[in-house]
Amino acid sequence: METATLWLLPALPLAGAVILLLTGRFSDKWGHLLGTALALAAFVVAGIGFFDMLGRDTAQRGVHTDLFSWVPVAGLQADFSLQLDQLSMCFALLITGVGSLIHVYSIGYMSPGAEPAERPEYTDPGRRRFFGYLNLFLAAMLLLVLANNYLVLYLGWEGVGLASYLLIGFWYHKPTAATAAKKAFVVNRVGDMGLAIAMFVMFSTFGSINFTDVFAGAPQAGEGTLTAIGLLLLLAACGKSAQVPLQSWLGDAMEGPTPVSALIHAATMVTAGVYLIARSGPIFDLAPDARLGVVLVGAVTLLFGAIVGCAKDDIKKALAASTMSQIGYMVLAAGLGPAGYAFAIMHLLTHGFFKAGLFLGAGSVMHAMDDETDMRRYGGLRKLLPITYVTFGLGYLAIIGVPPFAGFFSKDKIIEVAFNQGGTGGLALGAVTLLGAGITAFYMTRVMIMTFFGEARWPERLRGEGTHPHEAPAVMTGPMILLAIGSVAAGALFAFGSALQNWLEPVVGAHHGEETVPAGVVTALALVVVAVGVGIAYYKYAQRDIPDTAPQAVSPLTVAARRDLYGDALNEAAFMRPGAYLTRALVFLDNRGIDGIVNGTAALIGGLSARIRHVQTGFVRSYALSMFTGAALVAAALLAVRLW
């Protein structure tokens, strides 16, 4: 790709967003087609850039362009610059490719309730606005990954936050959707402060926020400074990628339309944190304490999300918890430095295929079930929704890590790298990743069984003549089929001959460490653990009747998982209530203290003025008498002083 055309990648979807959001009802009839066409055009541009990059020597593959001088202020020189290298190319293809399929799927999804032939006039009244927001999301995410400095990255970072707020709260007439959007926005602002402060520290330390200058100066900076920057970047990543302790927004974000969930969870928002850590690798490589923090956050989150996923009856929330867990795998791998960066990106890419496919499959099930999301009211859908069943099933096999599906190659490599850290720490990390794989197999098998197998547990409204669930239209199943193909083949493609590792090596570096535990042993252990998870789920849900409502007499762990392991309660107790008390104290101090002094001074002067005003009578004789009396007192005082 030539530098002159690099700007087209974010500009195409941005143009779609501008047109669709500013033209109003004029574009209602064709806006969805324009938004989809521009997303596909961006994918074509990314594809052309990829093949052009393949034809260059490794050292010449990076492309850079300065569009204009953005912030030329004294020592701070921040240009609006873009770069496309091997790392950003991976993200550009994922964002535009999966994003385009989600656009196509949304054409059918935003016409719910019937086949287009039955109700051609029916569409969601906000369809044009919805596609405008989708385009805005793609543009912001592309800007984020193509940025050549942290300030442009921050612009894309905030754009992603804005787009997520608009899309999660798209059906803002629903109080739950409006609340979920606000929650996502507020929680992400906490992480965004980490990125903003990190930029301040970078400029103070290196005199620049350009990637080249910061990474070149990192070896000369103190370890404490680099650790502070790394931890601040980790805080930012926790917000965008829903990692502990900023994970609470992700489950509530399911209030948005299902294509939004697919876009957020597969191609855009939650991948931003992983990208930030990988892009900032030169900083983390020199700050072992910050890297340890990244590893711990990833390890805790992958178990946290997996446990929560076991107790969710809402199909979308179960998949959301799964995303949290899978991103935890990626963050853990990225925290292992050059040994794990490539595998973190590999799992991110394979996850983009199978998680988007799973969410779109969930949307197809909801389309068939009159927007019902409770899996306890599903059952027996495999015969009525054959395409959804097969595509969802392939995504299921990929996410639990069954060979030769995509997730097997990427997740298995992360487990290997964790064990290869050596010592007690390596064994502990390996055990955590294995346990996460087993729990993933359990809750995803639970989702499959409750949705597609067993007896029908449908609501009464779907049991009448001619109203049974039916397959989604081709405009929805087509993208699901393509994503299912990626769920099958992507992992082997990336792993063959270490293709993705070699591709990313110029950007993230290479690592050739010792093999502490043989790869074959790790693979065997992982498959055994996965088989155990599948077996337990089969015993609990396929061999027993599934009640219409969740049992109440359950273990404390199940209760905790249903309540998201008390994440909201912890945030409320640790941050919200103390923050509210602090705010009230500051308001009291402002009202009674600062305002009290200001208002008291004004009242004192006003009171004195009111009393002194009574002396002013308007009679000349009174003023003459006052002047005579004053002069007499002064003369008397002078005479007394002289005589004394």
Phi, psi and omega in degrees: 000132178284150180300332183290340183250000182300324183296342181296330184303304177280336186290326182297305177294330177296320177298320177300317180298316181298313182296313185289329183272344183252344183272352176064214186293346179303327183256016182301319187281334184234002183299320181295326179289320178296314180300317179293318181297319181289326174297316178295323178296321177296323177295321178297317178299317178297320178296317177299318178297324180295312181292327175295321179294322178299328182279357181260160171295153183307317184289343184253011187282335180288140179237136183223142176215137174261113182281314176193164177281120189263303184234081176268083184236107178048241183281346181268109178242100181243108177274154172277089188241146178237151175219148177230107176238191185297323181290309181293333176295320177303315182289321180299317179293320179295312184297311183284323181291301179293322178299321179295319178297323178292324174300312180300313179302322184294335177302318177281323184294326181279010171236066188282163170101332182196165174295147179306327181294334183277321182224070185294339183275350188268122171217161174298131183299341179257023186301314180301315179296322180299313180291329174297318177294321177299316178298319178298321179299312179299316182298316181295318181292322177295320177298321180300312186277344179263356184298146178257359176208167187290336180287317176294320175302319181295325177298313176296322179302313180288327176297321176298318178297318178296313182297321179296320178299315182293323184278320177297321179265025184303315175271067189293346177291344176271121181304324181294323179291317179297319179294318179298319179296317179295322180296315178299319182295314183292314181299320179291333177295329177298311178295322181297328176297326177299316180293320180297313180293324177301320178295322177299315181294320178301312183295321178295325184273315188253350182072014183200158173238014174285142180306313184300313182291317182295314182290326178291326181273348184303317181298336180270350181278159178288151181297324179297319178295315180296323177296318179298315179297316181299317180291324176294320176294325177296320177300317177299316180296323179299321180293309184289324185262011175055051176258152179302131013259013183252038185266352194293341184281339193293315180296318179293336181296349178291355177291341178285168176304148185301321176301329176296318178300317179297318182292315180294317190274345186243314192246339189234261202306308187289345177277347185296321180295320178295318177300315182301317180293315180295317179296325181269020182309317180302334176282311182295328181296335181259004181231081184301327179293321177294320177298321177299319177300319179298315181298315182295317178299315179297316182296315180295317185290323181295326176282322180302307181296321181295318180295316179299320181298335181291339189248006183268129176267340175284121187299322181289323180288329174296318178290327178296317177297324177298318178300314178306316182292315182292323175295328175301319175302315182295316180296318177302313181297318179296328178290346178275005173076209183306335178290338187237348184305310184297323181285330174297316179291323178299314180293327177298318181289314179295322177299325178302322179287303189285331179284323174298318178297320179294317180292319177294325174297320177298321177296324177295320177297316179297321177302321181282333187255025176058044177067017175288132180247351182280116182294340177291348178250020177258228178094137174066027185271353186296330181278331182272333180237067188296320181292315178299318180299313183292312183293318177296320180297322178293321175296322177299314179296327179289316185288330180276351173088037177273129178288146004259031183284164194302315184296334179300313185293318185280314181291322179299323179293323178294319178298318178299312181297323178298313178296325184286359174291340175078163177068191180295321180298318179296318178296320180295314179297318178299319179296321179296314181294323176294316179299317178300322179296319179294317180293322177301314178300323181294305188286331177287326173295321176302315179298315180299313184294313183294332184271313192251346185242175178078192180279151178294131178238038188288155173296157183302328184293345180257008185258359182282175181294123176077008182246014182290160180302145181221161183293151178289161179293167185298329181295339176265320182285333179302306176301325178297321180294316180296319178293325177296323176298317176297324179296331180276313195257339190298317183300313179296323180296316181289325185276338185298120181062025183054040187301310183291322177301314180294323180296317184274347187306319180297339183260312186258355179087172180240156179217128179234079182269175179282150179269097182293314177242127181306140183302322179297322179294317180298316180298317179297316179299315182297317181293323177296314180297318178297317179298321178296316179299317178296317181297317179297316180297320179298317180296318185283329189241336178267333182265359181228158175287142179260116181292155180293331178240151182294135178300143180270326181277085183230172183289157177302326179294321178294318177300315180297319180294321178298332179261026178057040180052034175060030179299315179294320180297320179295315179298322179294316182287322186273330187236311187294307182295312175302323178295320179295317178297318178297319179297316179297320179296319180293322177296317178298315179298321180292316183288314185267336182265282184297307178295328179297317179295313181296310182293324178295318178298317179296320180293321179298312180295319179297318180295315178298318180298319181296322181284320179293331182299333181293339179290333181280101184265335183089000180262127182297323181297326179291319179294320180295320179294321179295318179295318179295318180295317179297315180297320179296319179294320178295315179298320180294320180295319179294319179295321180294321179294319182295317180293328181288000000 
